[in-house]
mmCIF file of C-alpha atoms in Angstrom:
data_model
loop_
_atom_site.group_PDB
_atom_site.id
_atom_site.type_symbol
_atom_site.label_atom_id
_atom_site.label_comp_id
_atom_site.label_asym_id
_atom_site.label_seq_id
_atom_site.Cartn_x
_atom_site.Cartn_y
_atom_site.Cartn_z
ATOM 1 C CA MET A 1 -28.836 -6.977 -44.486
ATOM 2 C CA ALA A 2 -31.257 -4.131 -44.790
ATOM 3 C CA ILE A 3 -30.000 -1.028 -43.078
ATOM 4 C CA GLY A 4 -32.586 0.507 -40.799
ATOM 5 C CA ARG A 5 -35.543 -1.448 -42.140
ATOM 6 C CA THR A 6 -36.426 -4.991 -43.116
ATOM 7 C CA LEU A 7 -36.739 -5.651 -46.834
ATOM 8 C CA PRO A 8 -37.901 -8.862 -48.475
ATOM 9 C CA VAL A 9 -35.071 -11.004 -49.759
ATOM 10 C CA GLY A 10 -34.579 -10.486 -53.486
ATOM 11 C CA LEU A 11 -35.889 -6.927 -53.522
ATOM 12 C CA SER A 12 -32.698 -5.237 -52.444
ATOM 13 C CA PRO A 13 -29.065 -5.390 -53.526
ATOM 14 C CA PRO A 14 -27.145 -8.273 -51.943
ATOM 15 C CA TYR A 15 -24.962 -5.923 -49.904
ATOM 16 C CA LEU A 16 -28.044 -4.551 -48.157
ATOM 17 C CA CYS A 17 -29.919 -7.746 -47.407
ATOM 18 C CA ALA A 18 -28.790 -11.080 -46.025
ATOM 19 C CA THR A 19 -30.852 -14.082 -45.097
ATOM 20 C CA ARG A 20 -30.798 -16.265 -42.055
ATOM 21 C CA SER A 21 -30.977 -20.010 -42.516
ATOM 22 C CA SER A 22 -34.773 -19.773 -42.185
ATOM 23 C CA GLY A 23 -34.882 -17.538 -45.261
ATOM 24 C CA ALA A 24 -36.179 -14.529 -43.308
ATOM 25 C CA SER A 25 -34.456 -11.203 -43.770
ATOM 26 C CA MET A 26 -32.735 -9.493 -40.851
ATOM 27 C CA THR A 27 -32.251 -5.846 -40.046
ATOM 28 C CA LEU A 28 -28.936 -4.092 -39.554
ATOM 29 C CA SER A 29 -29.003 -0.662 -37.923
ATOM 30 C CA MET A 30 -26.882 2.242 -39.100
ATOM 31 C CA HIS A 31 -25.055 2.033 -35.765
ATOM 32 C CA GLN A 32 -24.220 -1.629 -36.422
ATOM 33 C CA ALA A 33 -23.172 -0.840 -39.992
ATOM 34 C CA SER A 34 -20.912 2.069 -39.111
ATOM 35 C CA VAL A 35 -19.449 2.122 -35.602
ATOM 36 C CA PRO A 36 -17.879 -1.382 -35.550
ATOM 37 C CA VAL A 37 -16.421 -0.849 -39.035
ATOM 38 C CA PHE A 38 -14.819 2.448 -38.071
ATOM 39 C CA VAL A 39 -13.555 1.025 -34.767
ATOM 40 C CA GLN A 40 -11.954 -1.993 -36.446
ATOM 41 C CA GLY A 41 -10.284 0.247 -39.027
ATOM 42 C CA LEU A 42 -9.024 2.641 -36.371
ATOM 43 C CA LYS A 43 -7.685 -0.217 -34.255
ATOM 44 C CA GLY A 44 -5.831 -1.536 -37.290
ATOM 45 C CA LEU A 45 -4.402 1.924 -37.933
ATOM 46 C CA LYS A 46 -3.341 2.189 -34.303
ATOM 47 C CA GLY A 47 -1.633 -1.184 -34.605
ATOM 48 C CA VAL A 48 0.374 -0.267 -37.694
ATOM 49 C CA LEU A 49 1.395 3.066 -36.162
ATOM 50 C CA THR A 50 2.439 1.299 -32.956
ATOM 51 C CA LYS A 51 4.584 -1.126 -34.957
ATOM 52 C CA ALA A 52 6.012 1.761 -36.977
ATOM 53 C CA ALA A 53 6.984 3.629 -33.808
ATOM 54 C CA ALA A 54 8.670 0.516 -32.417
ATOM 55 C CA GLN A 55 10.599 -0.044 -35.640
ATOM 56 C CA VAL A 56 11.670 3.609 -35.767
ATOM 57 C CA GLU A 57 13.113 3.181 -32.286
ATOM 58 C CA ALA A 58 14.706 -0.222 -32.909
ATOM 59 C CA LYS A 59 16.231 0.662 -36.278
ATOM 60 C CA GLY A 60 17.250 4.225 -35.515
ATOM 61 C CA TRP A 61 15.073 5.691 -38.264
ATOM 62 C CA ASP A 62 14.142 9.367 -38.423
ATOM 63 C CA ALA A 63 10.613 9.476 -36.976
ATOM 64 C CA ASP A 64 9.930 12.951 -38.347
ATOM 65 C CA ALA A 65 10.838 11.868 -41.879
ATOM 66 C CA LEU A 66 8.436 8.920 -41.679
ATOM 67 C CA LEU A 67 5.626 11.058 -40.242
ATOM 68 C CA LYS A 68 6.076 13.511 -43.122
ATOM 69 C CA ALA A 69 6.423 10.802 -45.790
ATOM 70 C CA ARG A 70 4.050 10.822 -48.766
ATOM 71 C CA LEU A 71 3.267 8.310 -51.490
ATOM 72 C CA TYR A 72 3.624 11.055 -54.072
ATOM 73 C CA PRO A 73 4.634 14.725 -53.741
ATOM 74 C CA ASP A 74 1.102 16.071 -54.279
ATOM 75 C CA MET A 75 -0.454 13.751 -51.670
ATOM 76 C CA PHE A 76 -0.880 14.383 -47.957
ATOM 77 C CA PRO A 77 1.805 13.088 -45.573
ATOM 78 C CA LEU A 78 1.265 10.261 -43.092
ATOM 79 C CA ILE A 79 0.264 12.624 -40.274
ATOM 80 C CA ARG A 80 -2.514 14.188 -42.349
ATOM 81 C CA GLN A 81 -3.750 10.803 -43.601
ATOM 82 C CA VAL A 82 -4.268 9.691 -39.991
ATOM 83 C CA GLN A 83 -5.967 12.961 -39.046
ATOM 84 C CA ILE A 84 -8.374 12.717 -41.979
ATOM 85 C CA ALA A 85 -9.192 9.058 -41.261
ATOM 86 C CA THR A 86 -10.117 9.918 -37.671
ATOM 87 C CA ASP A 87 -12.088 12.941 -38.872
ATOM 88 C CA PHE A 88 -14.200 10.773 -41.184
ATOM 89 C CA ALA A 89 -14.878 8.218 -38.447
ATOM 90 C CA LYS A 90 -15.986 10.759 -35.836
ATOM 91 C CA GLY A 91 -17.695 13.027 -38.365
ATOM 92 C CA CYS A 92 -19.737 10.297 -39.989
ATOM 93 C CA CYS A 93 -20.846 8.769 -36.708
ATOM 94 C CA ALA A 94 -21.729 12.165 -35.237
ATOM 95 C CA ARG A 95 -23.804 13.098 -38.282
ATOM 96 C CA LEU A 96 -25.583 9.737 -38.375
ATOM 97 C CA ALA A 97 -26.374 10.089 -34.659
ATOM 98 C CA GLY A 98 -27.721 13.612 -35.200
ATOM 99 C CA GLN A 99 -24.911 15.161 -33.156
ATOM 100 C CA GLU A 100 -22.686 18.146 -33.786
ATOM 101 C CA VAL A 101 -19.368 17.033 -35.271
ATOM 102 C CA PRO A 102 -16.599 17.642 -32.732
ATOM 103 C CA ALA A 103 -13.829 19.899 -34.035
ATOM 104 C CA TRP A 104 -10.318 18.755 -33.215
ATOM 105 C CA ASP A 105 -7.169 20.735 -33.872
ATOM 106 C CA ASP A 106 -4.711 18.974 -36.172
ATOM 107 C CA VAL A 107 -1.632 19.382 -33.978
ATOM 108 C CA GLU A 108 -0.146 15.878 -33.850
ATOM 109 C CA THR A 109 3.592 15.713 -34.509
ATOM 110 C CA SER A 110 4.564 12.259 -33.224
ATOM 111 C CA PHE A 111 3.474 8.645 -33.367
ATOM 112 C CA ALA A 112 2.372 8.848 -29.729
ATOM 113 C CA LYS A 113 0.139 11.841 -30.444
ATOM 114 C CA LEU A 114 -1.375 10.190 -33.534
ATOM 115 C CA ILE A 115 -2.111 7.054 -31.513
ATOM 116 C CA ALA A 116 -3.725 9.203 -28.806
ATOM 117 C CA ARG A 117 -5.902 10.831 -31.487
ATOM 118 C CA ILE A 118 -6.995 7.405 -32.701
ATOM 119 C CA ASP A 119 -7.839 6.365 -29.131
ATOM 120 C CA ARG A 120 -9.868 9.558 -28.763
ATOM 121 C CA ALA A 121 -11.761 8.825 -32.003
ATOM 122 C CA ILE A 122 -12.506 5.255 -30.916
ATOM 123 C CA ALA A 123 -13.773 6.456 -27.540
ATOM 124 C CA TYR A 124 -15.938 9.077 -29.224
ATOM 125 C CA VAL A 125 -17.658 6.790 -31.736
ATOM 126 C CA GLU A 126 -18.100 3.987 -29.194
ATOM 127 C CA GLY A 127 -19.580 6.495 -26.747
ATOM 128 C CA LEU A 128 -22.421 7.537 -29.040
ATOM 129 C CA ASP A 129 -25.834 6.201 -28.052
ATOM 130 C CA PRO A 130 -26.872 3.459 -30.518
ATOM 131 C CA ALA A 131 -30.487 4.657 -30.225
ATOM 132 C CA ALA A 132 -29.452 8.039 -31.677
ATOM 133 C CA PHE A 133 -28.748 6.274 -34.992
ATOM 134 C CA ALA A 134 -32.410 5.244 -35.394
ATOM 135 C CA GLY A 135 -33.660 6.486 -38.755
ATOM 136 C CA ALA A 136 -30.187 7.713 -39.723
ATOM 137 C CA GLU A 137 -30.409 6.113 -43.163
ATOM 138 C CA ASP A 138 -33.114 8.655 -44.095
ATOM 139 C CA ARG A 139 -31.763 11.572 -42.044
ATOM 140 C CA ASP A 140 -30.722 14.652 -44.022
ATOM 141 C CA ILE A 141 -26.982 15.186 -43.729
ATOM 142 C CA THR A 142 -25.828 18.697 -44.588
ATOM 143 C CA LEU A 143 -22.261 18.964 -45.828
ATOM 144 C CA THR A 144 -20.266 22.077 -46.640
ATOM 145 C CA ARG A 145 -17.110 21.633 -48.670
ATOM 146 C CA ARG A 146 -15.132 24.336 -50.405
ATOM 147 C CA GLY A 147 -17.925 26.807 -49.775
ATOM 148 C CA GLU A 148 -20.640 24.641 -51.340
ATOM 149 C CA THR A 149 -23.434 23.112 -49.296
ATOM 150 C CA SER A 150 -25.179 19.880 -50.211
ATOM 151 C CA VAL A 151 -27.756 17.705 -48.500
ATOM 152 C CA VAL A 152 -27.693 13.915 -48.778
ATOM 153 C CA LYS A 153 -29.492 11.126 -46.966
ATOM 154 C CA GLY A 154 -27.615 9.302 -44.211
ATOM 155 C CA LEU A 155 -27.260 5.999 -46.048
ATOM 156 C CA ALA A 156 -25.977 7.675 -49.211
ATOM 157 C CA TYR A 157 -23.536 9.738 -47.155
ATOM 158 C CA PHE A 158 -22.232 6.698 -45.275
ATOM 159 C CA GLN A 159 -21.912 4.415 -48.300
ATOM 160 C CA GLY A 160 -20.867 6.943 -50.925
ATOM 161 C CA GLN A 161 -18.721 9.435 -49.049
ATOM 162 C CA ALA A 162 -17.739 8.750 -45.456
ATOM 163 C CA GLN A 163 -16.837 5.072 -45.603
ATOM 164 C CA PRO A 164 -14.925 5.218 -48.928
ATOM 165 C CA ASN A 165 -12.978 8.292 -47.783
ATOM 166 C CA PHE A 166 -12.194 6.675 -44.432
ATOM 167 C CA PHE A 167 -10.777 3.592 -46.132
ATOM 168 C CA PHE A 168 -8.869 5.666 -48.697
ATOM 169 C CA HIS A 169 -6.974 7.527 -45.977
ATOM 170 C CA LEU A 170 -6.549 4.400 -43.855
ATOM 171 C CA THR A 171 -5.101 2.504 -46.816
ATOM 172 C CA THR A 172 -2.891 5.409 -47.832
ATOM 173 C CA ALA A 173 -1.432 5.643 -44.315
ATOM 174 C CA TYR A 174 -0.720 1.904 -44.411
ATOM 175 C CA ALA A 175 0.828 2.193 -47.894
ATOM 176 C CA ILE A 176 3.104 5.045 -46.807
ATOM 177 C CA LEU A 177 4.411 2.920 -43.945
ATOM 178 C CA ARG A 178 4.929 -0.169 -46.126
ATOM 179 C CA HIS A 179 6.600 1.879 -48.863
ATOM 180 C CA ASN A 180 9.054 3.169 -46.277
ATOM 181 C CA GLY A 181 9.977 -0.267 -44.981
ATOM 182 C CA VAL A 182 7.731 -0.675 -41.955
ATOM 183 C CA GLU A 183 7.168 -4.388 -41.445
ATOM 184 C CA VAL A 184 3.392 -4.714 -41.286
ATOM 185 C CA GLY A 185 0.964 -6.890 -43.207
ATOM 186 C CA LYS A 186 -2.671 -7.369 -44.025
ATOM 187 C CA ARG A 187 -3.513 -8.759 -40.578
ATOM 188 C CA ASP A 188 -2.104 -5.555 -39.052
ATOM 189 C CA TYR A 189 -4.180 -3.416 -41.420
ATOM 190 C CA LEU A 190 -7.294 -5.413 -40.532
ATOM 191 C CA GLY A 191 -6.634 -5.034 -36.805
ATOM 192 C CA MET A 192 -6.174 -8.779 -36.381
ATOM 193 C CA ALA A 193 -2.475 -8.955 -35.482
#
């Protein structure tokens, strides 16, 4: 599927262009390519955190220890993984829609507060006007990290930075929970449970 514009079949990478049974190419907007993907990922994350909270309660586990758990000592804990995943979802969608990225304080200290943050992120990205994403694939996205500013096009930002980072932190949060004995599976991760 071509993102933002229709391209002839065979002239674009297979991940950007799909054909209908008639052989004609079809267009996929940046809104269609981003918002539903982020929402599904966030719903999956909410589901695994909900199951984790229930298992903490049922098994008498230390909730604080699980929230502060890491895969490795130099990696972020579960709480931070969730915060970063939500930041990438809202940040990417805001930038693609030409909006100011909302700044949220990272103050969550419980499963309930993390789940509320996820709900807030879902509401935010779903609330953006799909029309605001028009032309986002070619929109200049200005990023400042560690004091350095760079400008990338919307499609490159989405495919090369925002989406991979979102899934990295989503997967790491899931892996922390599994490593610590939370009974969740792939269907939970995918938001299909």
